[in-house]
Tab-separated table of C-alpha atoms in Angstrom:
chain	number	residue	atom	x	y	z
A	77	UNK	CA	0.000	0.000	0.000
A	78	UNK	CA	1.384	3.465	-0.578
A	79	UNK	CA	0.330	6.733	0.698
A	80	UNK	CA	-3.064	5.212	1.493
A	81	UNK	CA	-3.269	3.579	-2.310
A	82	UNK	CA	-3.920	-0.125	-2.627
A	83	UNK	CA	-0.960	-1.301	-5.310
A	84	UNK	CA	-1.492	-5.144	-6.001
A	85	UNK	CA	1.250	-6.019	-9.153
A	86	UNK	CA	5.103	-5.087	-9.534
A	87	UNK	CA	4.255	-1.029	-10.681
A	88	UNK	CA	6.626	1.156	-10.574
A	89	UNK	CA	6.979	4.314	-8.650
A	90	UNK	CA	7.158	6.267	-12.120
A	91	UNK	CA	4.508	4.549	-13.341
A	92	UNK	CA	1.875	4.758	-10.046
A	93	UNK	CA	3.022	8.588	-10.449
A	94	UNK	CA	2.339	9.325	-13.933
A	95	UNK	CA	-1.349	7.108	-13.626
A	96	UNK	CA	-2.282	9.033	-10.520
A	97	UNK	CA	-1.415	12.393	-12.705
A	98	UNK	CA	-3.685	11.503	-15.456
A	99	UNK	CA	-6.535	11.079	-12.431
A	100	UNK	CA	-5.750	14.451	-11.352
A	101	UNK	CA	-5.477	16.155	-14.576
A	102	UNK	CA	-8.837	14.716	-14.848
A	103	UNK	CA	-10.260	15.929	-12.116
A	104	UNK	CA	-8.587	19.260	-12.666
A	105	UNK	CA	-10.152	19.473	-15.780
A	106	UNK	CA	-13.685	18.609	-14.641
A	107	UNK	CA	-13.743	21.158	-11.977
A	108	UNK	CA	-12.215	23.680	-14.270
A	109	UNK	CA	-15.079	22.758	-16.736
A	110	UNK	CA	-12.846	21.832	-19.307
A	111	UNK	CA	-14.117	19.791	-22.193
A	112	UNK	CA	-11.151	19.659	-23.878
A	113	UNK	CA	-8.455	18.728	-21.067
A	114	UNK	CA	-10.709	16.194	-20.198
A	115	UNK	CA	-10.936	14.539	-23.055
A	116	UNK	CA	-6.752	14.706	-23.947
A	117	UNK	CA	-6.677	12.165	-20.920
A	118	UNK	CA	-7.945	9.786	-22.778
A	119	UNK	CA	-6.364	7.479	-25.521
A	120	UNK	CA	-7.247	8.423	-29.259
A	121	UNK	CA	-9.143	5.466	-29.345
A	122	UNK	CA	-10.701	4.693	-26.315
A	123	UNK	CA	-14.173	3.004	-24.490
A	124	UNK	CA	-15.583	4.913	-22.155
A	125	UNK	CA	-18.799	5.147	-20.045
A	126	UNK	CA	-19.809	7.810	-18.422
A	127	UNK	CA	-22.320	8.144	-15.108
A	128	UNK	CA	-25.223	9.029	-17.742
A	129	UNK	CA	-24.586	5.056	-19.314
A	130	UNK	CA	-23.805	6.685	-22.711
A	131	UNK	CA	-20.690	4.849	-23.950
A	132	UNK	CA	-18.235	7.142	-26.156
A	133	UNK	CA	-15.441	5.738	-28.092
A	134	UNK	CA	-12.858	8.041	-28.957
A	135	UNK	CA	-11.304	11.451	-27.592
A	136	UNK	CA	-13.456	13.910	-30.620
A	137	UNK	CA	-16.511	12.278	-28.788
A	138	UNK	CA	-15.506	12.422	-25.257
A	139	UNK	CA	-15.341	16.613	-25.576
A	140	UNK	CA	-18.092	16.715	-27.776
A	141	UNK	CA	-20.273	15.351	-25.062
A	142	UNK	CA	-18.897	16.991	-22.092
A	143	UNK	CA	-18.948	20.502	-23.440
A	144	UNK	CA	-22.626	21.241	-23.119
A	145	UNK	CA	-22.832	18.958	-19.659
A	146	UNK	CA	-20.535	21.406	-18.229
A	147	UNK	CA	-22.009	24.140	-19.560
A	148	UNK	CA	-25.659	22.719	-18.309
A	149	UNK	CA	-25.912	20.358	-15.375
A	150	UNK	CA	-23.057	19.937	-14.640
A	151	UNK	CA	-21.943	23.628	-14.435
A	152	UNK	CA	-21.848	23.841	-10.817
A	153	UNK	CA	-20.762	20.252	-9.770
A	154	UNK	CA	-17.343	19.613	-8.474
A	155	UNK	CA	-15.525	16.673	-7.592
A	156	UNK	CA	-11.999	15.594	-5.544
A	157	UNK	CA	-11.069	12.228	-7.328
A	158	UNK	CA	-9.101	9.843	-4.902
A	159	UNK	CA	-7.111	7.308	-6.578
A	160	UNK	CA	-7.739	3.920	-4.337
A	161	UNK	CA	-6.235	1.054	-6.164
A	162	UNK	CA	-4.164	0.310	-8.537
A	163	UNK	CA	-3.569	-3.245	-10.416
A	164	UNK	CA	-1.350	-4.223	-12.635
A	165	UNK	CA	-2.955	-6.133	-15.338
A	166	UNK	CA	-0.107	-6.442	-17.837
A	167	UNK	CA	2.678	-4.374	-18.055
A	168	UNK	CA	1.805	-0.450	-18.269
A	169	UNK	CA	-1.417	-0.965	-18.395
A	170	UNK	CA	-3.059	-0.798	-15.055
A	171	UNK	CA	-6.524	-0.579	-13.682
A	172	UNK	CA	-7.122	2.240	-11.621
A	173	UNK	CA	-10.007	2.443	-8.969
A	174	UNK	CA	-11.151	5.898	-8.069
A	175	UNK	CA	-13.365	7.475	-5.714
A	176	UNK	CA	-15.143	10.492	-6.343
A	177	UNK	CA	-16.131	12.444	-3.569
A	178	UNK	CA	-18.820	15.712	-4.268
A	179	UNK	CA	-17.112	19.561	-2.919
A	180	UNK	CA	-17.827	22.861	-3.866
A	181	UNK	CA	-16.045	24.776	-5.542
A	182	UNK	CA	-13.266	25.174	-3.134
A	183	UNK	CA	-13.071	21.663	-3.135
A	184	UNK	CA	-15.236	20.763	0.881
A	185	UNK	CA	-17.118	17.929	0.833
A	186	UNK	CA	-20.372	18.356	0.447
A	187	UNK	CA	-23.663	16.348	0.000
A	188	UNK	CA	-24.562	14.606	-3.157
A	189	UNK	CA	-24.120	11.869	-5.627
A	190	UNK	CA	-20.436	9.736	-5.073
A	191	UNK	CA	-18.999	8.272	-8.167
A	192	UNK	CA	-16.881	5.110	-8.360
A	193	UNK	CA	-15.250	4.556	-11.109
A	194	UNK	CA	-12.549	1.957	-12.813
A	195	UNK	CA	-10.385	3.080	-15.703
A	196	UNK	CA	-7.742	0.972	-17.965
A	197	UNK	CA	-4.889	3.546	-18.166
A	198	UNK	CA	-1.970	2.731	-20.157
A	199	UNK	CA	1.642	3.852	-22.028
A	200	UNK	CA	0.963	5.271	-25.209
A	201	UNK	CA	2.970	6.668	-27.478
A	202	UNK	CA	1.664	10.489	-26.526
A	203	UNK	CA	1.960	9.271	-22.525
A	204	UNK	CA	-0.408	7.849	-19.994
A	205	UNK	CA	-3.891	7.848	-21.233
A	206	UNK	CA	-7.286	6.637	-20.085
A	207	UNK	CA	-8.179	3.590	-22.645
A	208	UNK	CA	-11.199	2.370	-20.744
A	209	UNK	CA	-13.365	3.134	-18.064
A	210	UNK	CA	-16.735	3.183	-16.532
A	211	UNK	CA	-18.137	5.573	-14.458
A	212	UNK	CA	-20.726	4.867	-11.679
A	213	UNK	CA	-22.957	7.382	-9.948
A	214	UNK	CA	-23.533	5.625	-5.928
A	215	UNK	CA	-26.091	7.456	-3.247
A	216	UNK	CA	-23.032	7.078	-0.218
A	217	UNK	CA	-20.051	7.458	0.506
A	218	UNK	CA	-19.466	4.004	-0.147
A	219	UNK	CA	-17.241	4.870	-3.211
C-alpha cells in the first residue's frame, strides 16, 4: 500500500506517479469545466462510459459530449477524485479504482451523488492515457 493507495502487481513508482497524474489532470479538468483537457486524458481510441450510461469511443466524442454537460448540469458540480487502487494487469497498463467524492467549488465535501469509477490507463505513445473506463454514480459514501 502506498500513501493510502492499494498497489497489487510489480508497478513502478514512475509509473503509479504518472497514472495518478492523469486522475488528477482529470479531475482538474472537470472542476475547471474543461471539455477539452478532459478529453486529452484519454487514448485516441478509447471506451468509455460515463455516469449518464452513454458509452463514447474516442477522444473527438468524449469533448463533444462533455462541453454542453458542463455548460448545463453539470456547471456547478465539483468533484476531488481519490485514486484507491491500482492493479497491474499487464505491463503499463493498469486498472485504476477511483473514488469520487462531491465539494464545492473550493473543493469541501459536500452532499450529493459519489462516483466510483474503474479506468484501464496505459503507455501510449503520446503518454499515460485513459483507454477504458466506466463511471458509476452511488447514493453514499461508499465509493
Amino acid at each position: 500500500m502506498t500513501d493510502g493507495i492499494l498497489v497489487v502487481g510489480d508497478i513502478s513508482a514512475r509509473a503509479q506517479a504518472a497514472v495518478t497524474g492523469v486522475v488528477k489532470a482529470l479531475e482538474k479538468a472537470f472542476n475547471a469545466k474543461d471539455p477539452i483537457a478532459l478529453s486529452e486524458q484519454f487514448a485516441l481510441r478509447t471506451s468509455w462510459s460515463n455516469a449518464m450510461g452513454t458509452r463514447l469511443d474516442d477522444r473527438r466524442s468524449i469533448a463533444e459530449s462533455a462541453a454542453p454537460a458542463m455548460e448545463g448540469f453539470l456547471c456547478d458540480s465539483y468533484a476531488r477524485y481519490d485514486v484507491v487502487k491500482l492493479l497491474e494487469i499487464a505491463p503499463n497498463v493498469i486498472a485504476v479504482s477511483v473514488a469520487q467524492t462531491p465539494t464545492d467549488s473550493s473543493g469541501n465535501p459536500i452532499e450529493g451523488a459519489w462516483g466510483a469509477t474503474l479506468y484501464v490507463i496505459s503507455e501510449q505513445e503520446e503518454g499515460w492515457k485513459i483507454v477504458a473506463g466506466q463511471n458509476t454514480a452511488v447514493e453514499s459514501s461508499s465509493a
